[in-house]
Amino acid sequence: MKLGINGSVREVTEDPDQTALSFLRREGMVGTKEGCASGDCGACTILVGREISGNISYQTRNACITPLNQLVHSHVVTVEGLADSGGLHPAQEAMLEKHASQCGFCTPGFVVSIAALVEAGEDSKREAVIEGISGNLCRCTGYAPIVSAGLCALRKKHRSSLKEKNLFARFKSDDAPRSEYARPLSETELQAGMRGSPDARLIAGGSDLMLEVTQGFRSIPCFIDLSMVRELRAINETDNQIQIGSSVTYSELEHYFEARSKPFLSILKRLGSRQIRNVGTIGGNLGNGSPIADVPPILLAWDATLELVDAHGNRRSVHVCEFYKGYKETQLQDREYIAKIRIPIKSMNDFHRFYKVSKRLEDDISSVMGAFRFESVGDEISLARVAFGGMAATPVRAMEIEKNLIGQRITNDLIRKVESQILEELEPISDVRASSRYRLEIAQAMLRRSLQEFSGQERLVITEL
Ligand SMILES: Cc1cc2nc3c(=O)[nH]c(=O)nc-3n(C[C@H](O)[C@H](O)[C@H](O)COP(=O)(O)OP(=O)(O)OC[C@H]3O[C@@H](n4cnc5c(N)ncnc54)[C@H](O)[C@@H]3O)c2cc1C
Ligand code: FES
Ligand code: FES
């Protein structure tokens, strides 16, 4: 297969589960570091350029959990490839000027993340810098000089040479498809691939799946990559619903929901890091089956349905409420995939609130995720959805509480009553993220806050989520 690396086209043949990081380092590009091998520290950040429908864009991603094969026909830029004949990249200059590096282990990752902001033409704003480096950890310099370097880099004049390199035209004549790493472009090709390779693992962004390789030390001999399947990458709106293709990434959802749901946007901005959001998909979040995934409680509150499709093209619709069967167990049959997620527009127009509590603000999995939707007729609640992640073996709706809210006016007595019902209806476990007791108290506080916000009472101040 062909891909571009720092301005040159390379022909490579690697095992399907070989990571981009191990390949780059083996090839001498050792500026890209391995810190955690799990997408958490950002030391391995690379810039990946792609041409999609004639548009070229560069995004950061974690090389440690990226299968090299997923980068076919992409242009990979490592820290070694940023400087050009005009001198250092503004991100590199600014890191020097602001003394933003001590031991230097994290520095290439920060440089690449800041370079991505510069290449995207971001304004020199603190929020943009903080968001851009949310997936990079530094353990000795401290973040103040690094943020200052980010702001400084964004103030510098820069004429990007990346897009001028336009390698993409040179990929056109290529490449015999590889059976161990198939990259279908349509659902028809995907279904044929699934029939032909029944044991292949489906991969979208790989941000969950690749941890089996890098943390579980298991080998995955055969993949079918969903990330380029046209129909799975689309978002369509009809009069009464939004249909989101399962391979739509979080970065794309952020863009789409910016004007449609501030509560959802606020969760998307806290989901993983910029590197993770550039690759992680809504379908992967569901397909992984995790009880602490962020999106399922939201889809439960919105009454979403999932379109599941088998290798012969047979389609069925499953309410998200029925999708989870047990811990990491879903309705997905062998050789079946999630094609679309359908959200009723009415649900999005109702009052809704989503809250996430995690140990760190950025790039951290939820201890508890709460999703709430209410409607009223007069001052009585006519519809209630109360959903949680991290409170059971699957994402769940607290249906008894929902029933007890219907027909009621919101009073302090009602809030106290349903809060105490959390203790009866939910039995979360204690684990490294939180104790069972802490989870119950947080869930109570979330329910209280959502009802108070719905009734227009002053927002209860709990530790900022
Ligand atoms: C550093 C880090 C931070 C993270 N932070 C968060 C967070 O804050 N919140 C959160 O919820 N998650 C988080 N995650 C988990 C992960 O990023 C998300 O679950 C993401 O949505 C997974 O999507 P993906 O496309 O990368 O899935 P992949 O890893 O490609 O796939 C995951 C699983 O789903 C299956 N699958 C993928 N697509 C489909 C489909 N269309 N149909 C059927 N099966 C499918 C795959 O076969 C695989 O079993 C984090 C992960 C990392 C590494
Ligand atoms: S090595 Fe830590 S994110 Fe890749
Ligand atoms: S400079 Fe040492 S970890 Fe950041």
Short mmCIF file of C-alpha atoms and ligand atoms in Angstrom, two decimals:
data_model
loop_
_atom_site.label_atom_id
_atom_site.label_comp_id
_atom_site.label_asym_id
_atom_site.label_seq_id
_atom_site.Cartn_x
_atom_site.Cartn_y
_atom_site.Cartn_z
CA MET A 1 0.00 0.00 0.00
CA LYS A 2 1.06 3.59 -0.54
CA LEU A 3 1.07 6.42 1.96
CA GLY A 4 2.90 9.70 2.31
CA ILE A 5 5.35 10.28 5.14
CA ASN A 6 6.83 13.74 5.67
CA GLY A 7 6.42 14.70 2.02
CA SER A 8 7.53 11.45 0.32
CA VAL A 9 5.42 8.64 -1.01
CA ARG A 10 6.24 5.27 0.56
CA GLU A 11 5.24 1.75 -0.43
CA VAL A 12 4.81 -0.46 2.64
CA THR A 13 3.53 -3.92 3.48
CA GLU A 14 2.95 -4.49 7.17
CA ASP A 15 0.91 -6.81 9.37
CA PRO A 16 -2.70 -5.64 9.67
CA ASP A 17 -2.40 -4.87 13.39
CA GLN A 18 1.02 -3.15 13.18
CA THR A 19 0.65 0.29 14.76
CA ALA A 20 1.75 3.44 12.97
CA LEU A 21 3.93 4.26 16.00
CA SER A 22 5.99 1.07 15.90
CA PHE A 23 6.46 1.47 12.12
CA LEU A 24 7.56 5.12 12.37
CA ARG A 25 10.02 4.45 15.16
CA ARG A 26 11.44 1.40 13.39
CA GLU A 27 11.96 3.61 10.33
CA GLY A 28 14.00 6.08 12.38
CA MET A 29 11.31 8.69 13.10
CA VAL A 30 11.95 8.41 16.82
CA GLY A 31 10.76 11.94 17.58
CA THR A 32 7.34 10.32 17.87
CA LYS A 33 7.45 8.84 21.39
CA GLU A 34 5.74 5.96 23.10
CA GLY A 35 4.48 6.92 26.56
CA CYS A 36 1.38 4.91 27.39
CA ALA A 37 0.50 2.96 24.21
CA SER A 38 -3.17 3.52 25.04
CA GLY A 39 -4.07 6.91 23.56
CA ASP A 40 -3.82 8.72 26.91
CA CYS A 41 -0.59 10.74 26.94
CA GLY A 42 -0.25 12.21 23.43
CA ALA A 43 3.52 11.60 23.18
CA CYS A 44 2.88 9.74 19.91
CA THR A 45 0.75 12.47 18.28
CA ILE A 46 1.04 12.66 14.49
CA LEU A 47 -0.70 14.81 11.89
CA VAL A 48 -2.62 12.89 9.27
CA GLY A 49 -3.72 14.55 6.04
CA ARG A 50 -6.50 13.10 3.95
CA GLU A 51 -8.20 14.10 0.74
CA ILE A 52 -11.92 13.50 0.96
CA SER A 53 -14.13 14.67 -1.92
CA GLY A 54 -11.39 17.01 -3.12
CA ASN A 55 -10.89 18.62 0.31
CA ILE A 56 -7.56 18.15 2.05
CA SER A 57 -7.49 18.41 5.81
CA TYR A 58 -4.95 17.54 8.48
CA GLN A 59 -5.94 16.17 11.89
CA THR A 60 -4.03 14.88 14.89
CA ARG A 61 -4.26 11.30 16.04
CA ASN A 62 -2.47 8.93 18.39
CA ALA A 63 0.00 6.81 16.38
CA CYS A 64 0.14 4.22 19.19
CA ILE A 65 -3.44 3.05 18.59
CA THR A 66 -3.60 3.66 14.83
CA PRO A 67 -3.15 0.62 12.59
CA LEU A 68 -0.64 1.65 9.93
CA ASN A 69 -2.92 0.12 7.29
CA GLN A 70 -5.60 2.66 8.15
CA LEU A 71 -3.28 5.38 6.85
CA VAL A 72 -3.22 4.14 3.25
CA HIS A 73 -3.38 7.14 0.88
CA SER A 74 -2.92 9.55 3.78
CA HIS A 75 -0.06 11.97 4.36
CA VAL A 76 1.54 11.36 7.76
CA VAL A 77 3.51 14.25 9.22
CA THR A 78 5.69 13.57 12.24
CA VAL A 79 7.59 16.13 14.29
CA GLU A 80 10.57 15.54 11.97
CA GLY A 81 8.51 16.69 8.98
CA LEU A 82 7.21 20.00 10.31
CA ALA A 83 10.20 22.26 9.67
CA ASP A 84 10.69 23.17 6.02
CA SER A 85 13.18 25.12 3.97
CA GLY A 86 11.78 28.32 5.51
CA GLY A 87 12.95 27.16 8.98
CA LEU A 88 11.24 25.83 12.05
CA HIS A 89 7.46 25.51 12.16
CA PRO A 90 5.82 28.26 14.27
CA ALA A 91 4.87 25.60 16.85
CA GLN A 92 8.54 24.66 17.24
CA GLU A 93 9.73 28.28 17.39
CA ALA A 94 7.14 29.14 20.01
CA MET A 95 8.02 26.17 22.22
CA LEU A 96 11.63 27.38 22.19
CA GLU A 97 10.76 31.02 22.79
CA LYS A 98 8.45 30.25 25.72
CA HIS A 99 10.78 27.71 27.36
CA ALA A 100 8.01 25.14 27.16
CA SER A 101 10.12 22.01 27.41
CA GLN A 102 12.19 20.46 30.19
CA CYS A 103 12.95 16.73 29.85
CA GLY A 104 11.45 16.93 26.34
CA PHE A 105 9.69 13.57 26.30
CA CYS A 106 6.24 15.07 25.76
CA THR A 107 7.50 17.91 23.54
CA PRO A 108 7.13 16.34 20.06
CA GLY A 109 3.51 15.49 20.87
CA PHE A 110 2.75 19.04 22.03
CA VAL A 111 4.53 20.49 19.00
CA VAL A 112 2.40 18.41 16.65
CA SER A 113 -0.85 19.26 18.48
CA ILE A 114 -0.02 22.97 18.38
CA ALA A 115 1.09 22.69 14.73
CA ALA A 116 -2.36 21.24 13.93
CA LEU A 117 -3.98 24.37 15.36
CA VAL A 118 -1.64 26.58 13.32
CA GLU A 119 -2.34 24.60 10.14
CA ALA A 120 -6.09 24.88 10.76
CA GLY A 121 -5.74 28.66 11.06
CA GLU A 122 -7.19 28.80 14.59
CA ASP A 123 -7.37 32.18 16.32
CA SER A 124 -4.91 32.77 19.13
CA LYS A 125 -7.39 31.98 21.91
CA ARG A 126 -6.73 30.19 25.17
CA GLU A 127 -9.75 27.84 24.79
CA ALA A 128 -8.54 26.74 21.34
CA VAL A 129 -5.06 25.99 22.67
CA ILE A 130 -6.36 24.13 25.73
CA GLU A 131 -8.70 22.05 23.59
CA GLY A 132 -5.93 21.38 21.05
CA ILE A 133 -3.55 20.03 23.69
CA SER A 134 -6.21 18.27 25.79
CA GLY A 135 -4.76 14.88 24.79
CA ASN A 136 -1.15 15.71 25.69
CA LEU A 137 0.33 15.20 29.14
CA CYS A 138 3.44 16.88 30.52
CA ARG A 139 4.89 15.83 33.84
CA CYS A 140 7.72 18.31 34.32
CA THR A 141 7.42 21.65 32.51
CA GLY A 142 3.93 22.58 33.70
CA TYR A 143 1.21 23.69 31.36
CA ALA A 144 1.48 27.50 31.66
CA PRO A 145 4.54 27.84 29.36
CA ILE A 146 3.06 25.30 26.94
CA VAL A 147 -0.26 27.18 26.67
CA SER A 148 1.71 30.38 26.25
CA ALA A 149 3.70 28.71 23.43
CA GLY A 150 0.43 27.67 21.79
CA LEU A 151 -0.90 31.24 21.90
CA CYS A 152 2.41 32.57 20.61
CA ALA A 153 2.49 30.04 17.70
CA LEU A 154 -1.02 31.07 16.67
CA ARG A 155 0.03 34.73 16.51
CA LYS A 156 2.90 34.00 14.12
CA LYS A 157 2.51 34.44 10.38
CA HIS A 158 2.65 31.10 8.63
CA ARG A 159 2.33 29.96 5.05
CA SER A 160 1.51 26.26 5.21
CA SER A 161 3.56 24.09 2.92
CA LEU A 162 1.68 20.90 3.85
CA LYS A 163 -1.13 21.22 1.34
CA GLU A 164 1.30 22.32 -1.36
CA LYS A 165 3.06 19.00 -1.05
CA ASN A 166 -0.12 17.49 -2.50
CA LEU A 167 0.89 13.88 -2.53
CA PHE A 168 -2.65 12.74 -2.90
CA ALA A 169 -2.64 12.79 -6.71
CA ARG A 170 0.20 10.25 -6.63
CA PHE A 171 -1.92 7.67 -4.80
CA LYS A 172 -4.53 7.49 -7.55
CA SER A 173 -3.19 4.64 -9.69
CA ASP A 174 -2.73 2.26 -6.83
CA ASP A 175 -3.40 -0.31 -4.88
CA ALA A 176 -4.45 -3.93 -4.89
CA PRO A 177 -6.83 -4.27 -1.92
CA ARG A 178 -5.46 -6.38 0.94
CA SER A 179 -7.70 -9.14 2.22
CA GLU A 180 -6.26 -8.91 5.77
CA TYR A 181 -7.07 -5.21 5.97
CA ALA A 182 -10.11 -4.43 3.83
CA ARG A 183 -11.24 -0.82 3.39
CA PRO A 184 -14.67 -0.94 1.76
CA LEU A 185 -16.04 2.31 0.36
CA SER A 186 -19.73 1.35 0.27
CA GLU A 187 -22.11 -0.83 2.27
CA THR A 188 -22.28 -3.27 -0.67
CA GLU A 189 -18.50 -3.72 -0.54
CA LEU A 190 -18.64 -3.96 3.26
CA GLN A 191 -21.26 -6.73 3.19
CA ALA A 192 -19.27 -8.65 0.53
CA GLY A 193 -16.16 -8.32 2.72
CA MET A 194 -18.06 -9.62 5.77
CA ARG A 195 -19.29 -12.64 3.79
CA GLY A 196 -15.78 -13.32 2.45
CA SER A 197 -13.93 -12.88 5.78
CA PRO A 198 -16.31 -14.04 8.51
CA ASP A 199 -13.62 -13.82 11.21
CA ALA A 200 -12.47 -10.29 10.40
CA ARG A 201 -12.84 -7.72 13.19
CA LEU A 202 -14.72 -4.54 12.36
CA ILE A 203 -12.71 -1.43 13.09
CA ALA A 204 -13.86 2.20 12.84
CA GLY A 205 -11.56 4.62 14.71
CA GLY A 206 -9.77 1.82 16.56
CA SER A 207 -9.69 3.85 19.79
CA ASP A 208 -11.22 0.95 21.74
CA LEU A 209 -10.29 -2.01 19.57
CA MET A 210 -6.57 -1.29 19.22
CA LEU A 211 -6.16 -1.44 23.00
CA GLU A 212 -6.62 -5.21 22.62
CA VAL A 213 -3.36 -5.13 20.65
CA THR A 214 -1.34 -2.59 22.62
CA GLN A 215 -2.62 -3.34 26.15
CA GLY A 216 -3.94 -6.90 25.80
CA PHE A 217 -1.01 -8.03 23.61
CA ARG A 218 -3.39 -9.92 21.35
CA SER A 219 -2.89 -10.17 17.64
CA ILE A 220 -5.73 -9.27 15.25
CA PRO A 221 -4.99 -10.98 11.95
CA CYS A 222 -7.82 -9.56 9.85
CA PHE A 223 -9.75 -6.26 9.87
CA ILE A 224 -12.60 -4.71 7.93
CA ASP A 225 -12.31 -0.94 8.24
CA LEU A 226 -15.62 0.95 8.43
CA SER A 227 -14.13 4.42 8.49
CA MET A 228 -14.45 5.11 4.76
CA VAL A 229 -17.84 3.49 4.06
CA ARG A 230 -19.75 6.30 2.36
CA GLU A 231 -23.22 5.58 3.75
CA LEU A 232 -21.87 5.16 7.31
CA ARG A 233 -20.15 8.54 7.17
CA ALA A 234 -23.25 10.61 6.39
CA ILE A 235 -25.59 12.64 8.59
CA ASN A 236 -29.07 13.19 7.10
CA GLU A 237 -32.08 15.06 8.43
CA THR A 238 -35.68 14.31 7.56
CA ASP A 239 -38.76 16.16 8.87
CA ASN A 240 -38.91 14.13 12.03
CA GLN A 241 -35.51 12.54 12.60
CA ILE A 242 -31.76 12.85 12.34
CA GLN A 243 -29.91 9.86 10.95
CA ILE A 244 -26.27 9.62 11.94
CA GLY A 245 -24.04 7.12 10.13
CA SER A 246 -22.17 4.90 12.58
CA SER A 247 -18.71 5.94 11.26
CA VAL A 248 -19.30 9.64 11.94
CA THR A 249 -16.52 10.83 14.25
CA TYR A 250 -16.89 12.93 17.39
CA SER A 251 -15.12 15.87 15.74
CA GLU A 252 -17.77 15.74 12.99
CA LEU A 253 -20.55 15.46 15.58
CA GLU A 254 -19.18 18.51 17.42
CA HIS A 255 -19.50 20.49 14.22
CA TYR A 256 -23.01 19.20 13.49
CA PHE A 257 -24.44 19.61 17.02
CA GLU A 258 -22.92 23.03 17.65
CA ALA A 259 -26.16 24.72 16.60
CA ARG A 260 -28.49 21.86 17.56
CA SER A 261 -27.81 20.78 21.15
CA LYS A 262 -25.56 22.66 23.55
CA PRO A 263 -25.87 19.93 26.21
CA PHE A 264 -24.65 17.28 23.74
CA LEU A 265 -21.90 19.60 22.49
CA SER A 266 -20.67 20.07 26.06
CA ILE A 267 -20.32 16.29 26.46
CA LEU A 268 -18.63 15.87 23.08
CA LYS A 269 -16.04 18.44 24.10
CA ARG A 270 -15.26 16.33 27.17
CA LEU A 271 -15.15 13.02 25.32
CA GLY A 272 -11.55 11.81 25.13
CA SER A 273 -9.13 14.32 23.64
CA ARG A 274 -8.89 16.08 20.27
CA GLN A 275 -6.83 13.14 18.97
CA ILE A 276 -9.50 10.64 20.11
CA ARG A 277 -12.40 12.75 18.81
CA ASN A 278 -10.75 12.93 15.39
CA VAL A 279 -11.02 9.14 15.02
CA GLY A 280 -13.52 7.78 17.57
CA THR A 281 -17.02 7.13 16.20
CA ILE A 282 -20.53 6.98 17.56
CA GLY A 283 -20.89 3.42 16.17
CA GLY A 284 -17.71 2.32 17.96
CA ASN A 285 -19.01 3.76 21.24
CA LEU A 286 -22.13 1.58 20.92
CA GLY A 287 -20.43 -1.46 19.35
CA ASN A 288 -17.88 -1.65 22.14
CA GLY A 289 -20.74 -2.32 24.57
CA SER A 290 -19.13 -0.52 27.52
CA PRO A 291 -21.36 0.48 30.48
CA ILE A 292 -19.35 3.69 30.92
CA ALA A 293 -19.48 4.93 27.33
CA ASP A 294 -20.70 8.53 27.15
CA VAL A 295 -23.10 8.46 24.21
CA PRO A 296 -25.49 5.57 25.07
CA PRO A 297 -27.20 7.33 28.04
CA ILE A 298 -27.80 10.31 25.76
CA LEU A 299 -29.33 8.08 23.09
CA LEU A 300 -31.48 6.44 25.79
CA ALA A 301 -32.77 9.83 26.89
CA TRP A 302 -33.45 10.78 23.26
CA ASP A 303 -35.29 7.51 22.46
CA ALA A 304 -32.94 6.74 19.58
CA THR A 305 -33.19 3.64 17.43
CA LEU A 306 -30.32 1.78 15.80
CA GLU A 307 -30.31 0.29 12.33
CA LEU A 308 -28.49 -3.06 12.35
CA VAL A 309 -27.51 -4.72 9.09
CA ASP A 310 -26.19 -8.21 8.40
CA ALA A 311 -23.70 -9.45 5.80
CA HIS A 312 -26.57 -10.13 3.35
CA GLY A 313 -27.95 -6.61 3.63
CA ASN A 314 -30.93 -7.52 5.88
CA ARG A 315 -31.84 -4.55 8.03
CA ARG A 316 -33.56 -4.39 11.41
CA SER A 317 -34.39 -1.59 13.76
CA VAL A 318 -33.65 -1.88 17.49
CA HIS A 319 -34.58 0.66 20.14
CA VAL A 320 -31.41 1.63 22.01
CA CYS A 321 -33.21 0.52 25.19
CA GLU A 322 -33.13 -3.06 23.94
CA PHE A 323 -29.61 -2.97 22.47
CA TYR A 324 -27.71 -3.89 25.64
CA LYS A 325 -28.20 -7.42 26.96
CA GLY A 326 -25.56 -7.54 29.71
CA TYR A 327 -22.03 -6.45 30.55
CA LYS A 328 -20.34 -5.82 27.16
CA GLU A 329 -23.09 -7.87 25.51
CA THR A 330 -25.27 -6.33 22.83
CA GLN A 331 -27.96 -7.38 20.37
CA LEU A 332 -25.35 -7.46 17.56
CA GLN A 333 -25.31 -10.88 15.95
CA ASP A 334 -22.31 -12.45 14.36
CA ARG A 335 -21.52 -10.59 11.10
CA GLU A 336 -23.88 -7.72 11.82
CA TYR A 337 -23.01 -4.05 12.03
CA ILE A 338 -24.60 -0.83 13.21
CA ALA A 339 -25.37 1.28 10.16
CA LYS A 340 -27.29 4.27 11.52
CA ILE A 341 -28.46 5.92 14.68
CA ARG A 342 -31.86 7.61 14.38
CA ILE A 343 -32.80 10.39 16.78
CA PRO A 344 -36.32 11.87 16.75
CA ILE A 345 -36.05 15.63 16.23
CA LYS A 346 -38.81 16.11 18.81
CA SER A 347 -36.55 14.57 21.48
CA MET A 348 -33.88 17.11 20.71
CA ASN A 349 -36.39 19.94 20.96
CA ASP A 350 -37.52 18.81 24.43
CA PHE A 351 -35.73 20.03 27.55
CA HIS A 352 -32.59 17.91 27.96
CA ARG A 353 -29.48 17.99 30.11
CA PHE A 354 -26.39 15.78 30.12
CA TYR A 355 -23.78 15.71 32.89
CA LYS A 356 -20.47 13.88 33.05
CA VAL A 357 -18.35 13.36 36.17
CA SER A 358 -14.83 12.05 35.73
CA LYS A 359 -11.61 12.40 37.71
CA ARG A 360 -10.02 14.68 35.11
CA LEU A 361 -11.86 17.25 33.04
CA GLU A 362 -10.15 16.32 29.78
CA ASP A 363 -9.49 12.95 28.25
CA ASP A 364 -11.06 10.82 30.95
CA ILE A 365 -13.68 8.11 31.07
CA SER A 366 -16.83 8.88 33.09
CA SER A 367 -17.32 7.76 36.66
CA VAL A 368 -20.99 8.61 36.14
CA MET A 369 -22.75 9.96 33.08
CA GLY A 370 -26.33 11.22 33.45
CA ALA A 371 -28.80 12.07 30.69
CA PHE A 372 -32.23 13.60 31.33
CA ARG A 373 -35.18 14.69 29.17
CA PHE A 374 -38.40 16.20 30.46
CA GLU A 375 -41.57 17.68 29.07
CA SER A 376 -44.53 19.20 30.88
CA VAL A 377 -48.15 20.04 30.28
CA GLY A 378 -48.99 23.06 32.41
CA ASP A 379 -46.83 22.53 35.47
CA GLU A 380 -47.10 18.72 35.49
CA ILE A 381 -44.37 16.51 34.07
CA SER A 382 -45.73 14.70 31.00
CA LEU A 383 -42.55 12.94 29.83
CA ALA A 384 -39.46 11.84 31.75
CA ARG A 385 -36.31 10.10 30.65
CA VAL A 386 -33.65 9.44 33.28
CA ALA A 387 -30.64 7.52 31.98
CA PHE A 388 -27.20 6.74 33.38
CA GLY A 389 -23.84 5.32 32.40
CA GLY A 390 -21.52 3.86 35.05
CA MET A 391 -24.43 2.88 37.33
CA ALA A 392 -24.99 -0.74 36.21
CA ALA A 393 -23.55 -3.44 33.96
CA THR A 394 -25.05 -1.61 30.96
CA PRO A 395 -26.16 1.95 30.26
CA VAL A 396 -29.63 2.08 31.89
CA ARG A 397 -32.85 4.02 32.19
CA ALA A 398 -34.27 4.42 35.71
CA MET A 399 -37.80 3.52 34.63
CA GLU A 400 -39.42 3.47 38.09
CA ILE A 401 -38.21 7.01 38.71
CA GLU A 402 -39.47 8.06 35.28
CA LYS A 403 -42.93 6.59 36.14
CA ASN A 404 -42.99 8.35 39.49
CA LEU A 405 -42.28 11.71 37.88
CA ILE A 406 -45.16 11.59 35.40
CA GLY A 407 -48.13 13.78 36.35
CA GLN A 408 -46.20 15.43 39.21
CA ARG A 409 -45.34 19.06 39.87
CA ILE A 410 -41.68 19.68 40.69
CA THR A 411 -41.39 20.40 44.40
CA ASN A 412 -38.62 19.87 46.90
CA ASP A 413 -40.59 16.91 48.28
CA LEU A 414 -40.76 15.30 44.85
CA ILE A 415 -37.04 15.84 44.27
CA ARG A 416 -36.22 14.30 47.66
CA LYS A 417 -38.49 11.33 46.91
CA VAL A 418 -37.03 10.48 43.48
CA GLU A 419 -33.50 11.06 44.75
CA SER A 420 -34.01 8.43 47.41
CA GLN A 421 -35.39 6.06 44.77
CA ILE A 422 -31.98 6.11 43.05
CA LEU A 423 -30.75 4.05 46.01
CA GLU A 424 -33.48 1.46 45.40
CA GLU A 425 -33.30 1.29 41.63
CA LEU A 426 -29.55 1.38 40.91
CA GLU A 427 -26.72 -0.73 42.27
CA PRO A 428 -23.42 0.50 40.83
CA ILE A 429 -20.16 -1.28 41.50
CA SER A 430 -17.06 0.15 43.16
CA ASP A 431 -13.99 0.22 40.95
CA VAL A 432 -10.87 2.29 40.23
CA ARG A 433 -12.94 5.20 38.99
CA ALA A 434 -15.36 5.56 41.90
CA SER A 435 -16.94 3.78 44.84
CA SER A 436 -20.52 2.61 44.64
CA ARG A 437 -21.53 5.16 47.31
CA TYR A 438 -19.92 8.04 45.45
CA ARG A 439 -21.65 7.00 42.22
CA LEU A 440 -25.04 6.90 43.96
CA GLU A 441 -24.53 10.36 45.45
CA ILE A 442 -23.44 11.79 42.11
CA ALA A 443 -26.45 10.24 40.34
CA GLN A 444 -28.73 11.79 42.97
CA ALA A 445 -27.10 15.19 42.53
CA MET A 446 -27.44 14.93 38.73
CA LEU A 447 -31.14 14.05 38.94
CA ARG A 448 -31.75 16.90 41.40
CA ARG A 449 -29.88 19.36 39.22
CA SER A 450 -31.75 18.36 36.06
CA LEU A 451 -35.15 18.74 37.75
CA GLN A 452 -34.18 22.06 39.28
CA GLU A 453 -32.97 23.34 35.93
CA PHE A 454 -36.18 22.10 34.27
CA SER A 455 -38.34 23.87 36.84
CA GLY A 456 -36.29 27.03 36.48
CA GLN A 457 -35.06 26.95 40.06
CA GLU A 458 -31.60 28.17 40.74
CA ARG A 459 -29.01 25.63 39.65
CA LEU A 460 -27.65 23.55 42.44
CA VAL A 461 -23.94 24.16 42.65
CA ILE A 462 -22.05 20.90 42.74
CA THR A 463 -18.35 20.51 42.11
CA GLU A 464 -17.89 21.64 38.51
CA LEU A 465 -18.32 18.61 36.28
C1 LIG B 1 -7.54 7.91 25.55
C2 LIG B 1 -8.96 7.50 25.36
C3 LIG B 1 -9.97 8.29 25.89
C4 LIG B 1 -11.30 7.91 25.73
N1 LIG B 1 -12.27 8.70 26.28
C5 LIG B 1 -13.56 8.34 26.16
C6 LIG B 1 -14.58 9.13 26.76
O1 LIG B 1 -14.33 10.18 27.36
N2 LIG B 1 -15.86 8.69 26.64
C7 LIG B 1 -16.19 7.54 25.97
O2 LIG B 1 -17.36 7.20 25.88
N3 LIG B 1 -15.25 6.79 25.38
C8 LIG B 1 -13.94 7.15 25.47
N4 LIG B 1 -12.97 6.37 24.90
C9 LIG B 1 -13.34 5.14 24.21
C10 LIG B 1 -13.48 5.27 22.68
O3 LIG B 1 -12.77 6.36 22.18
C11 LIG B 1 -14.95 5.42 22.25
O4 LIG B 1 -15.72 4.36 22.76
C12 LIG B 1 -15.10 5.49 20.74
O5 LIG B 1 -16.40 5.90 20.44
C13 LIG B 1 -14.84 4.15 20.04
O6 LIG B 1 -15.06 4.36 18.66
P1 LIG B 1 -14.06 3.79 17.58
O7 LIG B 1 -14.59 4.19 16.26
O8 LIG B 1 -12.68 4.16 17.88
O9 LIG B 1 -14.30 2.22 17.81
P2 LIG B 1 -13.34 1.00 17.47
O10 LIG B 1 -12.26 0.93 18.44
O11 LIG B 1 -13.01 0.99 16.04
O12 LIG B 1 -14.39 -0.18 17.73
C14 LIG B 1 -14.85 -0.48 19.04
C15 LIG B 1 -15.70 -1.75 19.00
O13 LIG B 1 -16.91 -1.49 18.32
C16 LIG B 1 -17.02 -2.33 17.15
N5 LIG B 1 -17.60 -1.48 16.11
C17 LIG B 1 -17.12 -0.31 15.64
N6 LIG B 1 -17.98 0.22 14.76
C18 LIG B 1 -19.01 -0.66 14.65
C19 LIG B 1 -20.22 -0.68 13.88
N7 LIG B 1 -20.55 0.29 13.04
N8 LIG B 1 -21.03 -1.75 14.03
C20 LIG B 1 -20.73 -2.75 14.89
N9 LIG B 1 -19.61 -2.78 15.64
C21 LIG B 1 -18.78 -1.75 15.52
C22 LIG B 1 -15.61 -2.81 16.85
O14 LIG B 1 -15.63 -4.07 16.20
C23 LIG B 1 -15.02 -2.90 18.24
O15 LIG B 1 -15.41 -4.10 18.87
C24 LIG B 1 -11.63 6.72 25.03
C25 LIG B 1 -10.62 5.93 24.47
C26 LIG B 1 -9.29 6.31 24.64
C27 LIG B 1 -8.22 5.45 24.05
S1 FES B 2 1.92 6.69 23.52
FE1 FES B 2 0.60 7.71 24.88
S2 FES B 2 -0.99 8.39 23.54
FE2 FES B 2 0.23 7.17 22.30
S1 FES B 3 8.88 18.23 29.37
FE1 FES B 3 9.12 16.43 30.57
S2 FES B 3 7.16 15.49 30.39
FE2 FES B 3 6.87 17.38 29.46
#
